[in-house]
mmCIF file of N, CA, C and O in Angstrom:
data_model
loop_
_atom_site.group_PDB
_atom_site.id
_atom_site.type_symbol
_atom_site.label_atom_id
_atom_site.label_comp_id
_atom_site.label_asym_id
_atom_site.label_seq_id
_atom_site.Cartn_x
_atom_site.Cartn_y
_atom_site.Cartn_z
ATOM 1 N N MET O 30 28.140 32.906 -0.073
ATOM 2 C CA MET O 30 26.842 32.290 0.150
ATOM 3 C C MET O 30 25.865 32.860 -0.867
ATOM 4 O O MET O 30 25.798 34.045 -1.081
ATOM 5 N N SER O 31 25.061 32.009 -1.467
ATOM 6 C CA SER O 31 24.156 32.426 -2.534
ATOM 7 C C SER O 31 22.813 32.937 -2.028
ATOM 8 O O SER O 31 21.949 33.249 -2.810
ATOM 9 N N GLY O 32 22.581 32.966 -0.725
ATOM 10 C CA GLY O 32 21.321 33.435 -0.204
ATOM 11 C C GLY O 32 20.275 32.342 -0.130
ATOM 12 O O GLY O 32 19.089 32.619 -0.033
ATOM 13 N N PHE O 33 20.691 31.087 -0.192
ATOM 14 C CA PHE O 33 19.763 29.963 -0.122
ATOM 15 C C PHE O 33 19.158 29.864 1.267
ATOM 16 O O PHE O 33 19.850 29.915 2.260
ATOM 17 N N THR O 34 17.846 29.763 1.326
ATOM 18 C CA THR O 34 17.136 29.565 2.586
ATOM 19 C C THR O 34 16.273 28.331 2.440
ATOM 20 O O THR O 34 15.421 28.277 1.560
ATOM 21 N N ARG O 35 16.500 27.349 3.290
ATOM 22 C CA ARG O 35 15.763 26.086 3.196
ATOM 23 C C ARG O 35 14.268 26.295 3.373
ATOM 24 O O ARG O 35 13.460 25.631 2.752
ATOM 25 N N TYR O 36 13.867 27.220 4.239
ATOM 26 C CA TYR O 36 12.444 27.444 4.511
ATOM 27 C C TYR O 36 11.980 28.764 3.906
ATOM 28 O O TYR O 36 11.291 29.534 4.537
ATOM 29 N N ALA O 37 12.352 28.999 2.653
ATOM 30 C CA ALA O 37 11.976 30.232 1.965
ATOM 31 C C ALA O 37 10.455 30.316 1.836
ATOM 32 O O ALA O 37 9.778 29.300 1.758
ATOM 33 N N PRO O 38 9.907 31.526 1.808
ATOM 34 C CA PRO O 38 8.455 31.692 1.732
ATOM 35 C C PRO O 38 7.877 31.458 0.338
ATOM 36 O O PRO O 38 6.812 31.947 0.019
ATOM 37 N N GLU O 39 8.572 30.713 -0.505
ATOM 38 C CA GLU O 39 8.066 30.414 -1.847
ATOM 39 C C GLU O 39 6.960 29.375 -1.764
ATOM 40 O O GLU O 39 6.827 28.670 -0.778
ATOM 41 N N SER O 40 6.198 29.283 -2.834
ATOM 42 C CA SER O 40 5.164 28.253 -2.864
ATOM 43 C C SER O 40 5.830 26.880 -2.903
ATOM 44 O O SER O 40 6.910 26.717 -3.445
ATOM 45 N N LEU O 41 5.178 25.906 -2.317
ATOM 46 C CA LEU O 41 5.724 24.561 -2.218
ATOM 47 C C LEU O 41 5.684 23.842 -3.557
ATOM 48 O O LEU O 41 4.702 23.912 -4.273
ATOM 49 N N VAL O 42 6.769 23.157 -3.880
ATOM 50 C CA VAL O 42 6.807 22.212 -4.981
ATOM 51 C C VAL O 42 7.518 20.983 -4.457
ATOM 52 O O VAL O 42 8.658 21.051 -4.026
ATOM 53 N N GLY O 43 6.825 19.841 -4.458
ATOM 54 C CA GLY O 43 7.410 18.592 -3.990
ATOM 55 C C GLY O 43 6.990 17.460 -4.901
ATOM 56 O O GLY O 43 5.934 17.513 -5.527
ATOM 57 N N TYR O 44 7.825 16.432 -4.995
ATOM 58 C CA TYR O 44 7.564 15.299 -5.870
ATOM 59 C C TYR O 44 7.545 14.008 -5.078
ATOM 60 O O TYR O 44 8.438 13.762 -4.273
ATOM 61 N N ALA O 45 6.535 13.182 -5.309
ATOM 62 C CA ALA O 45 6.479 11.859 -4.689
ATOM 63 C C ALA O 45 7.502 10.977 -5.385
ATOM 64 O O ALA O 45 7.524 10.890 -6.602
ATOM 65 N N LYS O 46 8.369 10.343 -4.613
ATOM 66 C CA LYS O 46 9.432 9.526 -5.187
ATOM 67 C C LYS O 46 9.084 8.049 -5.222
ATOM 68 O O LYS O 46 9.365 7.364 -6.168
ATOM 69 N N ALA O 47 8.551 7.539 -4.156
ATOM 70 C CA ALA O 47 8.211 6.120 -4.076
ATOM 71 C C ALA O 47 7.118 5.961 -3.043
ATOM 72 O O ALA O 47 7.071 6.699 -2.062
ATOM 73 N N THR O 48 6.254 5.012 -3.255
ATOM 74 C CA THR O 48 5.187 4.776 -2.300
ATOM 75 C C THR O 48 5.235 3.338 -1.823
ATOM 76 O O THR O 48 5.583 2.438 -2.576
ATOM 77 N N ALA O 49 4.912 3.128 -0.557
ATOM 78 C CA ALA O 49 4.839 1.790 0.024
ATOM 79 C C ALA O 49 3.430 1.616 0.564
ATOM 80 O O ALA O 49 3.096 2.144 1.622
ATOM 81 N N SER O 50 2.587 0.940 -0.179
ATOM 82 C CA SER O 50 1.173 0.859 0.172
ATOM 83 C C SER O 50 0.903 0.107 1.465
ATOM 84 O O SER O 50 -0.079 0.368 2.143
ATOM 85 N N ALA O 51 1.763 -0.829 1.837
ATOM 86 C CA ALA O 51 1.548 -1.599 3.063
ATOM 87 C C ALA O 51 1.548 -0.690 4.291
ATOM 88 O O ALA O 51 0.827 -0.919 5.245
ATOM 89 N N PHE O 52 2.351 0.362 4.257
ATOM 90 C CA PHE O 52 2.456 1.281 5.385
ATOM 91 C C PHE O 52 1.799 2.621 5.106
ATOM 92 O O PHE O 52 1.823 3.503 5.933
ATOM 93 N N SER O 53 1.259 2.799 3.895
ATOM 94 C CA SER O 53 0.717 4.077 3.463
ATOM 95 C C SER O 53 1.771 5.172 3.640
ATOM 96 O O SER O 53 1.512 6.231 4.184
ATOM 97 N N LEU O 54 2.965 4.877 3.190
ATOM 98 C CA LEU O 54 4.123 5.754 3.346
ATOM 99 C C LEU O 54 4.578 6.226 1.968
ATOM 100 O O LEU O 54 4.713 5.425 1.046
ATOM 101 N N THR O 55 4.799 7.531 1.817
ATOM 102 C CA THR O 55 5.255 8.109 0.562
ATOM 103 C C THR O 55 6.506 8.922 0.820
ATOM 104 O O THR O 55 6.518 9.785 1.699
ATOM 105 N N TYR O 56 7.571 8.654 0.076
ATOM 106 C CA TYR O 56 8.776 9.468 0.164
ATOM 107 C C TYR O 56 8.619 10.631 -0.801
ATOM 108 O O TYR O 56 8.201 10.439 -1.941
ATOM 109 N N ALA O 57 8.961 11.827 -0.337
ATOM 110 C CA ALA O 57 8.811 13.027 -1.175
ATOM 111 C C ALA O 57 10.076 13.864 -1.115
ATOM 112 O O ALA O 57 10.704 13.977 -0.070
ATOM 113 N N GLN O 58 10.434 14.444 -2.248
ATOM 114 C CA GLN O 58 11.558 15.361 -2.318
ATOM 115 C C GLN O 58 10.995 16.773 -2.451
ATOM 116 O O GLN O 58 10.200 17.045 -3.352
ATOM 117 N N ILE O 59 11.410 17.653 -1.547
ATOM 118 C CA ILE O 59 10.945 19.037 -1.555
ATOM 119 C C ILE O 59 11.874 19.842 -2.456
ATOM 120 O O ILE O 59 13.066 19.948 -2.179
ATOM 121 N N LYS O 60 11.345 20.370 -3.537
ATOM 122 C CA LYS O 60 12.144 21.131 -4.501
ATOM 123 C C LYS O 60 12.156 22.622 -4.197
ATOM 124 O O LYS O 60 13.126 23.307 -4.475
ATOM 125 N N GLN O 61 11.054 23.134 -3.652
ATOM 126 C CA GLN O 61 10.915 24.573 -3.411
ATOM 127 C C GLN O 61 9.967 24.767 -2.247
ATOM 128 O O GLN O 61 9.004 24.025 -2.089
ATOM 129 N N GLY O 62 10.223 25.766 -1.415
ATOM 130 C CA GLY O 62 9.349 26.048 -0.282
ATOM 131 C C GLY O 62 9.544 25.061 0.849
ATOM 132 O O GLY O 62 10.624 24.499 1.015
ATOM 133 N N SER O 63 8.503 24.825 1.631
ATOM 134 C CA SER O 63 8.588 23.898 2.759
ATOM 135 C C SER O 63 7.231 23.247 3.000
ATOM 136 O O SER O 63 6.209 23.706 2.500
ATOM 137 N N ILE O 64 7.258 22.174 3.787
ATOM 138 C CA ILE O 64 6.057 21.423 4.125
ATOM 139 C C ILE O 64 6.054 21.210 5.631
ATOM 140 O O ILE O 64 7.097 20.989 6.226
ATOM 141 N N SER O 65 4.879 21.295 6.240
ATOM 142 C CA SER O 65 4.740 21.097 7.681
ATOM 143 C C SER O 65 3.631 20.099 7.962
ATOM 144 O O SER O 65 2.709 19.936 7.152
ATOM 145 N N LYS O 66 3.724 19.470 9.117
ATOM 146 C CA LYS O 66 2.675 18.556 9.549
ATOM 147 C C LYS O 66 1.366 19.347 9.630
ATOM 148 O O LYS O 66 1.327 20.455 10.147
ATOM 149 N N GLY O 67 0.290 18.778 9.074
ATOM 150 C CA GLY O 67 -1.010 19.446 9.089
ATOM 151 C C GLY O 67 -1.289 20.300 7.870
ATOM 152 O O GLY O 67 -2.414 20.763 7.692
ATOM 153 N N ASP O 68 -0.291 20.519 7.012
ATOM 154 C CA ASP O 68 -0.505 21.299 5.785
ATOM 155 C C ASP O 68 -1.502 20.596 4.866
ATOM 156 O O ASP O 68 -1.590 19.374 4.837
ATOM 157 N N VAL O 69 -2.224 21.386 4.094
ATOM 158 C CA VAL O 69 -3.108 20.853 3.065
ATOM 159 C C VAL O 69 -2.424 21.107 1.728
ATOM 160 O O VAL O 69 -2.089 22.232 1.397
ATOM 161 N N LEU O 70 -2.185 20.014 0.976
ATOM 162 C CA LEU O 70 -1.483 20.093 -0.298
ATOM 163 C C LEU O 70 -2.414 19.731 -1.441
ATOM 164 O O LEU O 70 -3.414 19.055 -1.247
ATOM 165 N N LEU O 71 -2.032 20.146 -2.630
ATOM 166 C CA LEU O 71 -2.778 19.826 -3.837
ATOM 167 C C LEU O 71 -1.935 18.897 -4.695
ATOM 168 O O LEU O 71 -0.783 19.196 -5.011
ATOM 169 N N ASN O 72 -2.489 17.746 -5.066
ATOM 170 C CA ASN O 72 -1.846 16.830 -6.001
ATOM 171 C C ASN O 72 -2.209 17.340 -7.388
ATOM 172 O O ASN O 72 -3.376 17.321 -7.774
ATOM 173 N N THR O 73 -1.220 17.811 -8.145
ATOM 174 C CA THR O 73 -1.513 18.450 -9.432
ATOM 175 C C THR O 73 -1.932 17.464 -10.518
ATOM 176 O O THR O 73 -2.479 17.871 -11.527
ATOM 177 N N ARG O 74 -1.699 16.170 -10.318
ATOM 178 C CA ARG O 74 -2.116 15.168 -11.309
ATOM 179 C C ARG O 74 -3.620 14.973 -11.309
ATOM 180 O O ARG O 74 -4.256 14.889 -12.352
ATOM 181 N N ASN O 75 -4.215 14.914 -10.115
ATOM 182 C CA ASN O 75 -5.655 14.633 -10.037
ATOM 183 C C ASN O 75 -6.456 15.732 -9.330
ATOM 184 O O ASN O 75 -7.631 15.565 -9.064
ATOM 185 N N ASP O 76 -5.814 16.849 -9.005
ATOM 186 C CA ASP O 76 -6.446 17.990 -8.325
ATOM 187 C C ASP O 76 -7.095 17.609 -6.994
ATOM 188 O O ASP O 76 -8.081 18.224 -6.584
ATOM 189 N N LYS O 77 -6.557 16.606 -6.321
ATOM 190 C CA LYS O 77 -7.057 16.204 -5.006
ATOM 191 C C LYS O 77 -6.298 16.938 -3.913
ATOM 192 O O LYS O 77 -5.078 17.060 -3.963
ATOM 193 N N LYS O 78 -7.032 17.432 -2.927
ATOM 194 C CA LYS O 78 -6.414 18.056 -1.763
ATOM 195 C C LYS O 78 -6.158 16.968 -0.717
ATOM 196 O O LYS O 78 -7.009 16.113 -0.488
ATOM 197 N N ILE O 79 -4.972 17.016 -0.111
ATOM 198 C CA ILE O 79 -4.613 16.049 0.920
ATOM 199 C C ILE O 79 -4.034 16.772 2.118
ATOM 200 O O ILE O 79 -3.360 17.786 1.973
ATOM 201 N N LYS O 80 -4.325 16.268 3.309
ATOM 202 C CA LYS O 80 -3.778 16.823 4.535
ATOM 203 C C LYS O 80 -2.657 15.908 5.001
ATOM 204 O O LYS O 80 -2.796 14.688 4.963
ATOM 205 N N ILE O 81 -1.558 16.490 5.438
ATOM 206 C CA ILE O 81 -0.400 15.725 5.898
ATOM 207 C C ILE O 81 -0.552 15.436 7.388
ATOM 208 O O ILE O 81 -0.348 16.316 8.219
ATOM 209 N N PRO O 82 -0.922 14.177 7.747
ATOM 210 C CA PRO O 82 -1.112 13.852 9.161
ATOM 211 C C PRO O 82 0.194 13.625 9.915
ATOM 212 O O PRO O 82 0.282 13.901 11.106
ATOM 213 N N ARG O 83 1.217 13.120 9.211
ATOM 214 C CA ARG O 83 2.495 12.832 9.875
ATOM 215 C C ARG O 83 3.621 13.001 8.868
ATOM 216 O O ARG O 83 3.534 12.573 7.732
ATOM 217 N N LEU O 84 4.709 13.621 9.314
ATOM 218 C CA LEU O 84 5.871 13.919 8.490
ATOM 219 C C LEU O 84 7.099 13.388 9.217
ATOM 220 O O LEU O 84 7.309 13.721 10.387
ATOM 221 N N VAL O 85 7.897 12.559 8.555
ATOM 222 C CA VAL O 85 9.058 11.948 9.219
ATOM 223 C C VAL O 85 10.279 11.952 8.313
ATOM 224 O O VAL O 85 10.180 12.096 7.100
ATOM 225 N N ARG O 86 11.445 11.760 8.949
ATOM 226 C CA ARG O 86 12.703 11.501 8.242
ATOM 227 C C ARG O 86 13.110 10.096 8.647
ATOM 228 O O ARG O 86 13.067 9.756 9.823
ATOM 229 N N THR O 87 13.458 9.283 7.677
ATOM 230 C CA THR O 87 13.790 7.894 7.982
ATOM 231 C C THR O 87 15.224 7.571 7.576
ATOM 232 O O THR O 87 15.797 8.216 6.706
ATOM 233 N N ASN O 88 15.762 6.563 8.234
ATOM 234 C CA ASN O 88 16.997 5.936 7.771
ATOM 235 C C ASN O 88 16.829 4.442 7.981
ATOM 236 O O ASN O 88 15.728 3.977 8.273
ATOM 237 N N ALA O 89 17.878 3.691 7.885
ATOM 238 C CA ALA O 89 17.763 2.233 7.916
ATOM 239 C C ALA O 89 17.166 1.698 9.213
ATOM 240 O O ALA O 89 16.459 0.701 9.205
ATOM 241 N N GLU O 90 17.413 2.359 10.339
ATOM 242 C CA GLU O 90 16.992 1.797 11.614
ATOM 243 C C GLU O 90 15.917 2.566 12.368
ATOM 244 O O GLU O 90 15.208 1.996 13.175
ATOM 245 N N ASP O 91 15.827 3.862 12.167
ATOM 246 C CA ASP O 91 14.843 4.601 12.952
ATOM 247 C C ASP O 91 14.138 5.677 12.137
ATOM 248 O O ASP O 91 14.475 5.956 11.009
ATOM 249 N N MET O 92 13.139 6.260 12.783
ATOM 250 C CA MET O 92 12.280 7.248 12.167
ATOM 251 C C MET O 92 12.196 8.449 13.102
ATOM 252 O O MET O 92 11.968 8.297 14.296
ATOM 253 N N GLU O 93 12.390 9.648 12.555
ATOM 254 C CA GLU O 93 12.358 10.878 13.347
ATOM 255 C C GLU O 93 11.180 11.736 12.892
ATOM 256 O O GLU O 93 11.072 12.089 11.717
ATOM 257 N N ASP O 94 10.276 12.062 13.817
ATOM 258 C CA ASP O 94 9.153 12.940 13.480
ATOM 259 C C ASP O 94 9.668 14.347 13.216
ATOM 260 O O ASP O 94 10.541 14.848 13.924
ATOM 261 N N LEU O 95 9.129 14.969 12.184
ATOM 262 C CA LEU O 95 9.511 16.332 11.815
ATOM 263 C C LEU O 95 8.323 17.268 11.958
ATOM 264 O O LEU O 95 7.185 16.865 11.727
ATOM 265 N N LYS O 96 8.605 18.512 12.312
ATOM 266 C CA LYS O 96 7.566 19.533 12.288
ATOM 267 C C LYS O 96 7.520 20.173 10.907
ATOM 268 O O LYS O 96 6.473 20.603 10.451
ATOM 269 N N ARG O 97 8.717 20.212 10.248
ATOM 270 C CA ARG O 97 8.824 20.909 8.974
ATOM 271 C C ARG O 97 9.976 20.332 8.157
ATOM 272 O O ARG O 97 10.981 19.928 8.707
ATOM 273 N N ALA O 98 9.811 20.315 6.837
ATOM 274 C CA ALA O 98 10.876 19.926 5.911
ATOM 275 C C ALA O 98 10.945 20.980 4.821
ATOM 276 O O ALA O 98 9.915 21.474 4.374
ATOM 277 N N GLY O 99 12.157 21.330 4.420
ATOM 278 C CA GLY O 99 12.327 22.402 3.446
ATOM 279 C C GLY O 99 13.010 21.951 2.168
ATOM 280 O O GLY O 99 13.322 20.771 1.984
ATOM 281 N N ALA O 100 13.257 22.916 1.295
ATOM 282 C CA ALA O 100 13.853 22.668 -0.014
ATOM 283 C C ALA O 100 15.135 21.864 0.103
ATOM 284 O O ALA O 100 15.974 22.135 0.943
ATOM 285 N N GLY O 101 15.235 20.836 -0.736
ATOM 286 C CA GLY O 101 16.416 19.991 -0.749
ATOM 287 C C GLY O 101 16.316 18.768 0.138
ATOM 288 O O GLY O 101 17.150 17.878 0.067
ATOM 289 N N GLU O 102 15.300 18.696 0.971
ATOM 290 C CA GLU O 102 15.160 17.564 1.880
ATOM 291 C C GLU O 102 14.275 16.476 1.279
ATOM 292 O O GLU O 102 13.399 16.751 0.471
ATOM 293 N N ILE O 103 14.522 15.251 1.712
ATOM 294 C CA ILE O 103 13.665 14.127 1.377
ATOM 295 C C ILE O 103 13.023 13.680 2.680
ATOM 296 O O ILE O 103 13.703 13.469 3.676
ATOM 297 N N CYS O 104 11.705 13.582 2.670
ATOM 298 C CA CYS O 104 10.978 13.208 3.872
ATOM 299 C C CYS O 104 9.958 12.135 3.519
ATOM 300 O O CYS O 104 9.749 11.822 2.353
ATOM 301 N N ALA O 105 9.336 11.573 4.528
ATOM 302 C CA ALA O 105 8.305 10.559 4.311
ATOM 303 C C ALA O 105 6.982 11.092 4.839
ATOM 304 O O ALA O 105 6.925 11.703 5.910
ATOM 305 N N LEU O 106 5.926 10.859 4.091
ATOM 306 C CA LEU O 106 4.586 11.311 4.453
ATOM 307 C C LEU O 106 3.728 10.084 4.718
ATOM 308 O O LEU O 106 3.720 9.149 3.918
ATOM 309 N N PHE O 107 3.004 10.084 5.814
ATOM 310 C CA PHE O 107 2.095 8.985 6.128
ATOM 311 C C PHE O 107 0.688 9.345 5.685
ATOM 312 O O PHE O 107 0.280 10.494 5.766
ATOM 313 N N GLY O 108 -0.056 8.362 5.229
ATOM 314 C CA GLY O 108 -1.470 8.550 4.926
ATOM 315 C C GLY O 108 -1.768 9.364 3.691
ATOM 316 O O GLY O 108 -2.839 9.946 3.576
ATOM 317 N N VAL O 109 -0.830 9.420 2.743
ATOM 318 C CA VAL O 109 -1.029 10.190 1.520
ATOM 319 C C VAL O 109 -1.261 9.220 0.372
ATOM 320 O O VAL O 109 -0.410 8.387 0.069
ATOM 321 N N ASP O 110 -2.420 9.312 -0.268
ATOM 322 C CA ASP O 110 -2.751 8.448 -1.389
ATOM 323 C C ASP O 110 -2.295 9.120 -2.671
ATOM 324 O O ASP O 110 -2.873 10.124 -3.099
ATOM 325 N N CYS O 111 -1.217 8.581 -3.286
ATOM 326 C CA CYS O 111 -0.674 9.173 -4.498
ATOM 327 C C CYS O 111 0.122 8.128 -5.265
ATOM 328 O O CYS O 111 0.299 7.010 -4.795
ATOM 329 N N ALA O 112 0.605 8.515 -6.431
ATOM 330 C CA ALA O 112 1.437 7.635 -7.255
ATOM 331 C C ALA O 112 2.844 8.208 -7.307
ATOM 332 O O ALA O 112 3.048 9.414 -7.120
ATOM 333 N N SER O 113 3.798 7.346 -7.549
ATOM 334 C CA SER O 113 5.180 7.793 -7.691
ATOM 335 C C SER O 113 5.266 8.769 -8.858
ATOM 336 O O SER O 113 4.728 8.514 -9.929
ATOM 337 N N GLY O 114 5.896 9.903 -8.656
ATOM 338 C CA GLY O 114 6.012 10.919 -9.692
ATOM 339 C C GLY O 114 5.011 12.050 -9.585
ATOM 340 O O GLY O 114 5.105 13.029 -10.303
ATOM 341 N N ASP O 115 4.035 11.944 -8.676
ATOM 342 C CA ASP O 115 3.053 13.021 -8.498
ATOM 343 C C ASP O 115 3.734 14.284 -7.981
ATOM 344 O O ASP O 115 4.709 14.227 -7.241
ATOM 345 N N THR O 116 3.188 15.433 -8.371
ATOM 346 C CA THR O 116 3.692 16.727 -7.936
ATOM 347 C C THR O 116 2.712 17.333 -6.947
ATOM 348 O O THR O 116 1.506 17.322 -7.178
ATOM 349 N N PHE O 117 3.240 17.871 -5.846
ATOM 350 C CA PHE O 117 2.416 18.525 -4.831
ATOM 351 C C PHE O 117 2.759 19.996 -4.761
ATOM 352 O O PHE O 117 3.904 20.392 -4.922
ATOM 353 N N THR O 118 1.754 20.799 -4.491
ATOM 354 C CA THR O 118 1.958 22.224 -4.256
ATOM 355 C C THR O 118 0.961 22.658 -3.186
ATOM 356 O O THR O 118 0.134 21.866 -2.736
ATOM 357 N N ASN O 119 1.047 23.921 -2.764
ATOM 358 C CA ASN O 119 0.109 24.426 -1.773
ATOM 359 C C ASN O 119 -1.305 24.325 -2.323
ATOM 360 O O ASN O 119 -1.528 24.551 -3.503
ATOM 361 N N ALA O 120 -2.258 23.983 -1.494
ATOM 362 C CA ALA O 120 -3.648 23.813 -1.945
ATOM 363 C C ALA O 120 -4.224 25.104 -2.511
ATOM 364 O O ALA O 120 -5.110 25.072 -3.352
ATOM 365 N N THR O 121 -3.727 26.243 -2.077
ATOM 366 C CA THR O 121 -4.246 27.524 -2.558
ATOM 367 C C THR O 121 -3.530 28.000 -3.810
ATOM 368 O O THR O 121 -3.962 28.941 -4.441
ATOM 369 N N GLN O 122 -2.429 27.343 -4.170
ATOM 370 C CA GLN O 122 -1.617 27.740 -5.318
ATOM 371 C C GLN O 122 -2.243 27.211 -6.602
ATOM 372 O O GLN O 122 -2.433 26.018 -6.759
ATOM 373 N N ALA O 123 -2.553 28.084 -7.534
ATOM 374 C CA ALA O 123 -3.197 27.654 -8.777
ATOM 375 C C ALA O 123 -2.203 27.065 -9.770
ATOM 376 O O ALA O 123 -2.515 26.172 -10.514
ATOM 377 N N SER O 124 -0.980 27.592 -9.788
ATOM 378 C CA SER O 124 0.010 27.074 -10.734
ATOM 379 C C SER O 124 1.363 26.952 -10.048
ATOM 380 O O SER O 124 1.625 27.599 -9.052
ATOM 381 N N VAL O 125 2.204 26.131 -10.604
ATOM 382 C CA VAL O 125 3.539 25.902 -10.051
ATOM 383 C C VAL O 125 4.507 26.828 -10.765
ATOM 384 O O VAL O 125 4.658 26.772 -11.976
ATOM 385 N N SER O 126 5.176 27.690 -9.995
ATOM 386 C CA SER O 126 6.118 28.617 -10.604
ATOM 387 C C SER O 126 7.527 28.062 -10.516
ATOM 388 O O SER O 126 7.863 27.344 -9.589
ATOM 389 N N GLY O 127 8.355 28.395 -11.469
ATOM 390 C CA GLY O 127 9.741 27.973 -11.444
ATOM 391 C C GLY O 127 9.929 26.478 -11.601
ATOM 392 O O GLY O 127 10.923 25.933 -11.177
ATOM 393 N N ARG O 128 8.975 25.816 -12.199
ATOM 394 C CA ARG O 128 9.042 24.364 -12.345
ATOM 395 C C ARG O 128 10.098 23.993 -13.373
ATOM 396 O O ARG O 128 10.107 24.503 -14.479
ATOM 397 N N SER O 129 10.986 23.118 -12.998
ATOM 398 C CA SER O 129 12.048 22.720 -13.902
ATOM 399 C C SER O 129 11.528 21.711 -14.921
ATOM 400 O O SER O 129 10.586 20.974 -14.660
ATOM 401 N N ASN O 130 12.137 21.691 -16.057
ATOM 402 C CA ASN O 130 11.753 20.757 -17.100
ATOM 403 C C ASN O 130 12.237 19.371 -16.697
ATOM 404 O O ASN O 130 13.413 19.148 -16.526
ATOM 405 N N MET O 131 11.313 18.437 -16.540
ATOM 406 C CA MET O 131 11.653 17.113 -16.036
ATOM 407 C C MET O 131 11.818 16.082 -17.152
ATOM 408 O O MET O 131 11.758 14.897 -16.919
ATOM 409 N N ILE O 132 12.002 16.531 -18.363
ATOM 410 C CA ILE O 132 12.145 15.609 -19.482
ATOM 411 C C ILE O 132 13.579 15.108 -19.540
ATOM 412 O O ILE O 132 14.528 15.865 -19.459
ATOM 413 N N VAL O 133 13.720 13.811 -19.693
ATOM 414 C CA VAL O 133 15.036 13.202 -19.807
ATOM 415 C C VAL O 133 15.204 12.738 -21.242
ATOM 416 O O VAL O 133 14.338 12.071 -21.798
ATOM 417 N N SER O 134 16.318 13.097 -21.851
ATOM 418 C CA SER O 134 16.545 12.656 -23.224
ATOM 419 C C SER O 134 17.723 11.697 -23.259
ATOM 420 O O SER O 134 18.613 11.750 -22.422
ATOM 421 N N LEU O 135 17.699 10.818 -24.239
ATOM 422 C CA LEU O 135 18.740 9.823 -24.382
ATOM 423 C C LEU O 135 19.055 9.694 -25.856
ATOM 424 O O LEU O 135 18.165 9.520 -26.686
ATOM 425 N N GLY O 136 20.313 9.794 -26.172
ATOM 426 C CA GLY O 136 20.724 9.627 -27.554
ATOM 427 C C GLY O 136 21.597 8.399 -27.689
ATOM 428 O O GLY O 136 22.520 8.206 -26.913
ATOM 429 N N ILE O 137 21.293 7.575 -28.686
ATOM 430 C CA ILE O 137 22.079 6.372 -28.927
ATOM 431 C C ILE O 137 22.590 6.424 -30.357
ATOM 432 O O ILE O 137 21.822 6.655 -31.293
ATOM 433 N N ARG O 138 23.863 6.218 -30.503
ATOM 434 C CA ARG O 138 24.462 6.187 -31.824
ATOM 435 C C ARG O 138 25.150 4.841 -31.975
ATOM 436 O O ARG O 138 25.955 4.458 -31.137
ATOM 437 N N TRP O 139 24.841 4.154 -33.051
ATOM 438 C CA TRP O 139 25.468 2.865 -33.315
ATOM 439 C C TRP O 139 26.913 3.083 -33.698
ATOM 440 O O TRP O 139 27.243 4.006 -34.442
ATOM 441 N N ARG O 140 27.759 2.258 -33.174
ATOM 442 C CA ARG O 140 29.182 2.345 -33.474
ATOM 443 C C ARG O 140 29.480 1.411 -34.652
ATOM 444 O O ARG O 140 29.163 0.223 -34.601
ATOM 445 N N THR O 141 30.066 1.952 -35.683
ATOM 446 C CA THR O 141 30.437 1.129 -36.843
ATOM 447 C C THR O 141 31.948 1.073 -36.927
ATOM 448 O O THR O 141 32.631 2.072 -36.797
ATOM 449 N N SER O 142 32.455 -0.115 -37.142
ATOM 450 C CA SER O 142 33.904 -0.289 -37.212
ATOM 451 C C SER O 142 34.360 -0.560 -38.623
ATOM 452 O O SER O 142 33.737 -1.169 -39.389
#
């Protein structure tokens, strides 16, 4: 075992994956730390603080309310105004530590016969 703890006391790093404006629902992937209902988060794109009113896990047929979601989980947030790709961290956290490089590179080579 590598010592992985889903609810480690690290600062939160989460990414908005997709938003559905009709329901004010945002899917988020938690990369580091954990998130709880009622937490105040900072959107690092626009420096806006947001409070999480409801946190759920969804599947095709039902929705389960969560008290907490940790690293590696994908959850849905209600009432969060954001764009797909936004990064969230703790509202008191000034910088994101351990942030992975999110740049994707693509190389194309023409095939000559």
